[in-house]
Coordinates of C-alpha atoms and ligand atoms in Angstrom, one line a residue:
M1 CA -14.8 11.6 -15.6
R2 CA -11.5 9.9 -16.4
E3 CA -10.7 6.7 -14.5
T4 CA -7.6 6.5 -12.4
I5 CA -6.2 3.1 -11.5
C6 CA -3.5 2.6 -8.9
V7 CA -1.3 -0.4 -9.8
T8 CA 1.1 -1.9 -7.3
G9 CA 4.1 -3.9 -8.7
G10 CA 3.6 -2.3 -12.1
A11 CA 7.3 -2.5 -12.9
G12 CA 7.3 -6.3 -12.7
F13 CA 6.6 -8.9 -15.4
I14 CA 2.7 -9.0 -15.5
G15 CA 2.3 -5.5 -14.0
S16 CA 4.3 -3.8 -16.7
N17 CA 2.4 -5.7 -19.4
F18 CA -0.9 -4.6 -17.8
V19 CA 0.2 -1.0 -17.5
L20 CA 1.3 -0.8 -21.2
Q21 CA -1.8 -2.6 -22.4
R22 CA -4.3 -0.4 -20.4
M23 CA -2.5 2.8 -21.4
Q24 CA -3.0 1.8 -25.0
E25 CA -6.5 0.4 -24.8
D26 CA -8.3 2.6 -22.2
G27 CA -8.3 6.3 -21.5
A28 CA -7.4 5.5 -17.9
S29 CA -4.7 7.3 -15.9
I30 CA -2.3 5.0 -14.0
V31 CA -0.3 5.5 -10.9
N32 CA 2.3 2.8 -10.4
L33 CA 3.6 2.1 -6.9
D34 CA 6.6 -0.2 -7.1
K35 CA 9.5 -0.9 -4.7
L36 CA 11.8 -1.9 -7.6
T37 CA 13.2 -5.1 -6.1
Y38 CA 15.4 -7.3 -8.4
A39 CA 12.2 -8.1 -10.3
G40 CA 11.1 -4.6 -11.0
N41 CA 12.5 -2.8 -14.0
L42 CA 11.5 0.7 -15.2
R43 CA 12.9 -0.1 -18.7
N44 CA 9.7 -2.1 -19.3
L45 CA 7.8 1.2 -19.1
E46 CA 10.2 3.5 -21.0
S47 CA 7.7 3.9 -23.8
I48 CA 5.1 5.6 -21.5
A49 CA 7.5 7.4 -19.1
G50 CA 6.6 10.9 -20.5
D51 CA 2.8 10.3 -20.8
P52 CA 0.9 12.8 -18.7
R53 CA -1.6 10.0 -17.8
Y54 CA 1.1 7.9 -16.1
E55 CA 3.0 8.5 -12.9
F56 CA 5.6 6.3 -11.2
V57 CA 5.9 6.3 -7.4
H58 CA 9.0 4.5 -6.0
G59 CA 8.0 2.8 -2.7
E60 CA 6.6 -0.1 -0.8
I61 CA 3.1 -1.2 -0.3
G62 CA 3.9 -1.7 3.4
D63 CA 4.7 2.0 3.8
R64 CA 1.3 3.1 5.1
G65 CA 2.1 6.8 5.2
L66 CA 3.2 6.7 1.5
V67 CA 0.1 4.7 0.4
R68 CA -2.2 7.1 2.3
K69 CA -0.7 10.1 0.6
L70 CA -0.8 8.4 -2.8
L71 CA -4.5 7.5 -2.4
E72 CA -5.4 11.0 -1.2
K73 CA -3.6 12.7 -4.0
H74 CA -4.7 10.5 -6.9
Q75 CA -8.2 9.5 -5.7
P76 CA -8.2 6.2 -7.7
N77 CA -11.4 4.4 -8.7
A78 CA -9.5 1.1 -8.5
I79 CA -6.4 -0.6 -7.1
V80 CA -4.9 -3.5 -9.1
H81 CA -2.6 -5.3 -6.7
F82 CA 0.3 -7.1 -8.4
A83 CA 3.1 -6.3 -6.0
A84 CA 4.6 -9.5 -4.5
E85 CA 7.6 -11.7 -4.2
S86 CA 6.8 -14.2 -6.9
H87 CA 9.5 -16.9 -7.3
V88 CA 8.9 -20.2 -5.6
D89 CA 12.7 -21.1 -5.6
R90 CA 13.5 -17.9 -3.8
S91 CA 10.8 -18.5 -1.3
I92 CA 12.4 -21.8 -0.4
L93 CA 15.8 -20.2 0.1
G94 CA 14.5 -17.3 2.1
P95 CA 10.8 -16.9 2.9
D96 CA 11.1 -13.7 5.0
D97 CA 10.5 -11.2 2.1
F98 CA 7.5 -13.3 1.0
I99 CA 5.9 -12.9 4.4
R100 CA 6.8 -9.3 4.6
T101 CA 5.5 -8.2 1.2
N102 CA 2.8 -10.8 0.3
I103 CA 1.1 -10.9 3.7
D104 CA 2.1 -7.9 5.8
G105 CA 2.3 -5.7 2.7
T106 CA -1.1 -6.7 1.4
F107 CA -2.5 -6.2 4.9
A108 CA -1.1 -2.7 5.1
L109 CA -2.5 -1.9 1.6
L110 CA -5.9 -3.2 2.6
E111 CA -6.0 -1.1 5.7
E112 CA -5.1 2.1 3.9
T113 CA -7.6 1.2 1.1
R114 CA -10.3 0.6 3.6
A115 CA -9.7 4.0 5.3
Y116 CA -9.7 5.7 1.9
W117 CA -12.8 3.9 0.6
S118 CA -14.8 4.5 3.8
A119 CA -14.4 8.3 3.3
L120 CA -15.6 8.3 -0.3
A121 CA -19.1 9.5 -1.3
D122 CA -21.7 6.8 -1.8
E123 CA -21.5 6.7 -5.6
E124 CA -17.7 6.6 -5.5
Q125 CA -17.8 3.8 -2.9
K126 CA -20.1 1.7 -5.1
R127 CA -17.8 2.2 -8.2
F128 CA -14.5 1.5 -6.4
R129 CA -12.8 -1.9 -6.8
F130 CA -9.8 -3.5 -5.2
L131 CA -8.5 -6.3 -7.5
H132 CA -6.1 -8.7 -6.0
V133 CA -3.9 -10.7 -8.4
S134 CA -3.2 -14.2 -7.2
T135 CA -2.1 -17.6 -8.4
D136 CA -3.3 -21.2 -9.0
E137 CA -0.5 -22.3 -6.6
V138 CA -2.8 -21.6 -3.6
Y139 CA -4.8 -24.8 -4.5
G140 CA -1.8 -27.1 -4.1
S141 CA -0.9 -30.0 -6.4
L142 CA -3.1 -32.2 -8.6
G143 CA -2.8 -35.9 -9.4
P144 CA -2.7 -37.0 -13.1
N145 CA -6.5 -37.6 -13.3
D146 CA -7.8 -35.0 -10.9
P147 CA -10.2 -32.3 -12.3
A148 CA -8.7 -28.9 -12.8
F149 CA -8.8 -26.3 -9.9
S150 CA -12.1 -24.5 -9.7
E151 CA -13.0 -21.4 -7.6
T152 CA -14.4 -23.8 -4.9
T153 CA -11.3 -26.1 -4.7
A154 CA -10.0 -26.0 -1.1
Y155 CA -6.8 -24.1 -0.5
A156 CA -3.7 -26.3 0.1
P157 CA -0.6 -24.2 -0.5
N158 CA 2.7 -26.2 -0.5
S159 CA 5.5 -23.7 -0.9
P160 CA 6.2 -20.6 1.3
Y161 CA 5.3 -18.5 -1.8
A162 CA 2.0 -20.3 -2.3
A163 CA 1.2 -20.1 1.5
S164 CA 2.0 -16.3 1.5
K165 CA -0.3 -15.8 -1.5
A166 CA -3.0 -17.9 0.1
A167 CA -2.8 -15.8 3.3
S168 CA -3.2 -12.6 1.2
D169 CA -6.2 -14.1 -0.6
H170 CA -7.8 -14.8 2.7
L171 CA -7.2 -11.3 4.0
V172 CA -8.8 -9.9 0.8
R173 CA -11.8 -12.1 1.3
A174 CA -12.2 -11.0 4.9
Y175 CA -12.1 -7.3 4.0
H176 CA -15.0 -7.9 1.7
H177 CA -17.0 -10.0 4.1
T178 CA -16.3 -7.9 7.2
Y179 CA -16.0 -4.4 5.9
G180 CA -17.9 -4.6 2.6
L181 CA -14.8 -3.5 0.6
P182 CA -15.6 -4.2 -3.1
T183 CA -12.8 -6.7 -3.7
L184 CA -12.2 -9.0 -6.7
T185 CA -9.6 -11.8 -6.6
T186 CA -8.1 -13.5 -9.7
N187 CA -6.2 -16.7 -9.5
C188 CA -4.1 -17.3 -12.6
S189 CA -1.9 -20.1 -13.9
N190 CA 1.7 -19.8 -15.1
N191 CA 2.3 -16.8 -17.3
Y192 CA 4.9 -16.3 -20.1
G193 CA 5.8 -13.6 -22.5
P194 CA 7.9 -10.4 -22.8
F195 CA 9.5 -8.7 -19.7
Q196 CA 9.6 -11.9 -17.5
F197 CA 12.7 -11.9 -15.3
P198 CA 14.9 -14.7 -16.7
E199 CA 15.1 -16.8 -13.6
K200 CA 11.6 -18.3 -14.3
L201 CA 11.5 -21.4 -16.5
I202 CA 10.6 -20.1 -20.0
P203 CA 13.0 -17.0 -20.3
L204 CA 15.8 -18.9 -18.5
M205 CA 15.6 -21.8 -21.0
I206 CA 15.4 -19.4 -24.0
L207 CA 18.5 -17.5 -22.9
N208 CA 20.5 -20.5 -21.9
A209 CA 19.6 -22.2 -25.2
R210 CA 20.7 -19.0 -27.1
D211 CA 24.0 -19.0 -25.2
G212 CA 24.7 -22.8 -25.5
K213 CA 24.5 -23.2 -21.7
P214 CA 23.0 -26.3 -19.9
L215 CA 19.2 -26.3 -19.6
P216 CA 18.5 -27.4 -16.0
V217 CA 15.3 -29.5 -15.8
Y218 CA 14.2 -30.3 -12.2
G219 CA 13.5 -33.9 -11.3
D220 CA 12.1 -36.0 -14.2
G221 CA 10.8 -33.0 -16.2
K222 CA 7.2 -34.4 -16.0
N223 CA 5.7 -31.7 -13.7
V224 CA 2.8 -30.1 -15.4
R225 CA 1.9 -26.4 -15.6
D226 CA -1.0 -24.7 -17.4
W227 CA 0.6 -21.9 -19.4
L228 CA -1.1 -18.6 -20.4
Y229 CA 0.3 -15.8 -22.6
V230 CA 0.7 -12.7 -20.3
E231 CA -1.3 -10.3 -22.6
D232 CA -4.3 -12.7 -22.3
H233 CA -3.9 -12.6 -18.5
C234 CA -3.9 -8.8 -18.6
V235 CA -7.1 -8.7 -20.7
A236 CA -8.7 -11.1 -18.2
I237 CA -7.8 -8.8 -15.3
A238 CA -9.3 -5.8 -17.1
T239 CA -12.4 -7.8 -17.8
V240 CA -12.8 -8.8 -14.2
L241 CA -12.2 -5.2 -13.1
R242 CA -15.0 -4.0 -15.4
G243 CA -17.6 -6.7 -14.9
G244 CA -16.6 -9.0 -12.0
R245 CA -19.0 -9.2 -9.0
P246 CA -17.5 -7.7 -5.8
G247 CA -16.5 -10.4 -3.3
E248 CA -16.0 -13.0 -6.1
T249 CA -12.9 -14.9 -7.2
Y250 CA -12.2 -15.8 -10.8
N251 CA -9.8 -18.5 -12.0
I252 CA -7.8 -17.7 -15.2
G253 CA -6.0 -20.2 -17.3
G254 CA -5.0 -21.1 -20.8
W255 CA -6.4 -24.6 -21.1
N256 CA -2.8 -25.4 -21.9
E257 CA -1.4 -28.1 -19.7
K258 CA 2.1 -29.2 -20.6
P259 CA 4.9 -31.1 -18.9
N260 CA 8.1 -29.1 -18.4
M261 CA 10.1 -31.3 -20.8
E262 CA 7.7 -30.5 -23.6
I263 CA 8.1 -26.8 -22.9
V264 CA 11.9 -27.0 -22.9
E265 CA 12.0 -29.1 -26.1
T266 CA 9.7 -26.7 -27.9
I267 CA 12.0 -23.8 -26.9
C268 CA 15.1 -25.7 -28.1
D269 CA 13.5 -26.2 -31.5
L270 CA 12.3 -22.6 -31.9
V271 CA 15.8 -21.3 -30.9
D272 CA 17.3 -23.7 -33.4
E273 CA 15.0 -22.4 -36.1
I274 CA 15.4 -18.7 -35.4
A275 CA 19.1 -18.7 -34.4
P276 CA 20.5 -21.9 -35.9
R277 CA 23.9 -23.3 -34.7
A278 CA 25.7 -25.4 -37.2
G279 CA 25.3 -29.2 -36.7
T280 CA 23.9 -29.2 -33.1
S281 CA 20.5 -29.2 -31.6
R282 CA 19.8 -27.2 -28.5
R283 CA 18.0 -30.3 -27.1
D284 CA 21.6 -31.7 -26.4
L285 CA 21.9 -29.0 -23.7
I286 CA 19.0 -30.5 -21.6
T287 CA 20.4 -31.5 -18.2
F288 CA 18.4 -33.1 -15.4
V289 CA 19.2 -31.5 -12.0
K290 CA 18.1 -32.1 -8.4
D291 CA 14.4 -31.6 -7.9
R292 CA 12.9 -28.6 -6.1
P293 CA 11.9 -29.5 -2.5
G294 CA 8.1 -30.0 -2.3
H295 CA 7.8 -29.6 -6.1
D296 CA 4.1 -29.5 -7.0
R297 CA 3.4 -32.1 -9.6
R298 CA 0.5 -30.6 -11.6
Y299 CA -1.5 -27.4 -11.9
A300 CA -4.5 -27.0 -14.1
M301 CA -7.1 -24.3 -14.1
D302 CA -10.8 -24.6 -14.8
A303 CA -11.5 -21.1 -16.3
R304 CA -15.2 -21.7 -17.1
K305 CA -16.6 -19.1 -14.6
I306 CA -14.8 -16.1 -16.2
E307 CA -15.7 -17.5 -19.6
H308 CA -19.4 -17.9 -18.9
E309 CA -19.9 -14.9 -16.7
L310 CA -17.7 -12.4 -18.4
G311 CA -17.0 -13.8 -21.9
W312 CA -13.2 -13.9 -21.5
K313 CA -11.2 -16.5 -23.4
P314 CA -7.4 -16.5 -24.2
K315 CA -6.5 -15.3 -27.7
E316 CA -3.1 -16.9 -28.1
T317 CA -2.5 -20.6 -28.4
F318 CA 0.7 -22.0 -26.8
E319 CA 2.2 -22.3 -30.3
T320 CA 1.6 -18.7 -31.2
G321 CA 2.5 -17.3 -27.8
I322 CA 5.7 -19.2 -27.3
R323 CA 6.9 -18.3 -30.8
K324 CA 6.3 -14.5 -30.1
T325 CA 8.1 -15.0 -26.7
V326 CA 11.2 -16.7 -28.1
R327 CA 11.5 -14.0 -30.7
W328 CA 11.1 -11.2 -28.2
Y329 CA 14.0 -12.5 -26.0
L330 CA 16.2 -13.0 -29.0
E331 CA 15.5 -9.6 -30.4
N332 CA 15.7 -7.6 -27.2
E333 CA 19.4 -8.1 -26.4
E334 CA 19.8 -4.8 -24.5
W335 CA 16.9 -5.5 -22.1
V336 CA 18.4 -9.0 -21.5
R337 CA 21.9 -7.6 -20.9
D338 CA 20.5 -5.1 -18.5
V339 CA 18.6 -7.6 -16.3
T340 CA 21.1 -10.4 -16.4
S341 CA 23.9 -8.5 -14.6
G342 CA 24.6 -8.2 -10.9
S343 CA 22.1 -9.9 -8.6
Y344 CA 20.8 -12.1 -11.4
R345 CA 24.2 -13.7 -12.0
Q346 CA 24.6 -14.2 -8.2
W347 CA 21.2 -16.0 -8.1
I348 CA 22.1 -18.3 -11.0
A349 CA 25.5 -19.1 -9.5
T350 CA 24.1 -20.0 -6.1
H351 CA 20.9 -21.8 -7.1
Y352 CA 22.4 -24.1 -9.8
S353 CA 25.8 -24.6 -8.1
G354 CA 25.2 -28.0 -6.6
Ligands
NAD1 P1 7.4 -10.1 -10.6 O1 8.2 -10.7 -9.5 O2 7.9 -10.0 -12.0 O3 7.1 -8.5 -10.2 C1 6.7 -8.1 -8.9 C2 6.8 -6.6 -8.8 O4 6.4 -6.2 -7.5 C3 8.2 -6.1 -9.1 O5 8.1 -4.9 -9.9 C4 8.7 -5.7 -7.7 O6 9.6 -4.6 -7.7 C5 7.3 -5.3 -7.0 N1 7.4 -5.4 -5.5 C6 7.9 -6.4 -4.8 N2 7.7 -6.2 -3.5 C7 7.1 -4.9 -3.4 C8 6.7 -4.1 -2.3 N3 6.8 -4.5 -1.0 N4 6.1 -2.9 -2.6 C9 5.9 -2.5 -3.9 N5 6.3 -3.2 -4.9 C10 6.9 -4.4 -4.7 O7 6.0 -10.8 -10.5 P2 4.9 -11.2 -11.6 O8 5.3 -12.4 -12.2 O9 4.7 -10.0 -12.5 O10 3.6 -11.4 -10.7 C11 2.7 -10.3 -10.4 C12 1.6 -10.9 -9.6 O11 0.9 -11.9 -10.2 C13 2.1 -11.5 -8.2 O12 1.2 -11.1 -7.2 C14 2.1 -13.0 -8.5 O13 1.8 -13.7 -7.3 C15 0.9 -13.1 -9.5 N6 0.9 -14.2 -10.4 C16 2.1 -14.5 -11.2 C17 2.1 -15.5 -12.1 C18 3.3 -15.8 -13.0 O14 3.3 -16.8 -13.7 N7 4.3 -14.9 -13.0 C19 0.9 -16.3 -12.2 C20 -0.2 -16.0 -11.4 C21 -0.2 -15.0 -10.5
TYD2 P1 8.7 -21.5 -12.5 O1 8.9 -20.7 -13.7 O2 9.6 -21.3 -11.4 O3 7.2 -21.4 -12.0 P2 6.4 -22.2 -10.8 O4 7.3 -22.9 -10.0 O5 5.8 -21.0 -10.1 O6 5.3 -23.0 -11.6 O7 8.8 -23.1 -12.9 C1 7.9 -23.7 -13.8 C2 8.2 -25.2 -13.8 O8 9.5 -25.4 -14.3 C3 8.2 -25.8 -12.4 O9 7.7 -27.1 -12.4 C4 9.7 -25.8 -12.0 C5 10.4 -26.1 -13.4 N1 11.7 -25.5 -13.5 C6 12.8 -26.3 -14.0 O10 12.6 -27.5 -14.3 N2 14.0 -25.8 -14.1 C7 14.3 -24.5 -13.8 O11 15.5 -24.1 -13.9 C8 13.2 -23.6 -13.3 C9 13.5 -22.2 -13.0 C10 12.0 -24.2 -13.2

């Protein structure tokens, strides 16, 4: 029997990479439920729009009637839950949507999933999985010499975004513990790659460097993130979906800790190499700006559990992944033009104005 996966938030950055990758690699059918917020973009999925194995449903995870009908109609074997408000800076400016989608929305999705799963036949119940996609930010901030976050590190979220994701992780855990729902949770480090909305660090810097605009580095530029190429993350999710033990959480990371300044300088050098500008280096555009309130200093993931239990390891190094990513943004001008209109311009104008 063919597998059917219901993906939430599949028009966003990681979700669309996951949908495209799975359609190519597996025989699975995919139903994609997405609200199409500013971060959702159906252009990402243009190449599979006519594929009979794929269906897009426009709507919200918090709409229980819609979710119920969707599950009844498509009878999925798995739900992979990406849908979320995902930008820390936006959560600082206005946390409401983060609470609504990340907490209330996940709760609604869990309730409808529980009802659907409870009515399945025994064999189908055993096979079913609810995979919740989460973040390393739930663990808080590390000091320079602290060991990387492991699956047993205590939660200590610091931003409204991280707190809302932590709350959703706890709900998922409770649905396994209390109701026996076969859940899996993945906590991943910072992703980069094609289709990322250009308000996040890497695409923002690539496009500003291309256009000769200032490159706004928060604080002293020494905050550290652990970067993973998005396709490696999608393979990790598929690996956990296939082989992960229900009720478990798996940390995913690239073993790739880098301070922000190093990321920005690498991008400047690659843009200089691929799209040279006579006589000037893009590094001259680097501008230190006011720090983000409550800015976590360092994230690092210990990904040994997924490696030892399930044999997953990232394929890309930062050097190969960032080169592909810079090329992608420079070559996909139409995609960039499309997403950098309207609400994007408004965000950039407001956020970097002072
Ligand atoms: P994104 O912001 O690019 O995409 C989110 C998608 O969810 C969009 O398509 C949006 O339209 C959709 N969405 C938002 N609210 C919705 C709702 N109420 N109902 C249905 N759809 C809704 O996010 P992303 O970077 O692709 O992240 C995906 C998931 O991975 C998130 O849960 C995020 O917390 C997690 N994550 C992201 C990263 C990262 O570096 N980007 C790292 C680790 C974990
Ligand atoms: P971001 O991409 O927003 O991811 P997160 O905050 O979830 O890790 O930011 C990555 C790092 O880059 C973070 O330390 C904040 C920093 N940053 C800047 O220095 N300047 C910027 O304009 C942005 C968007 C981020």
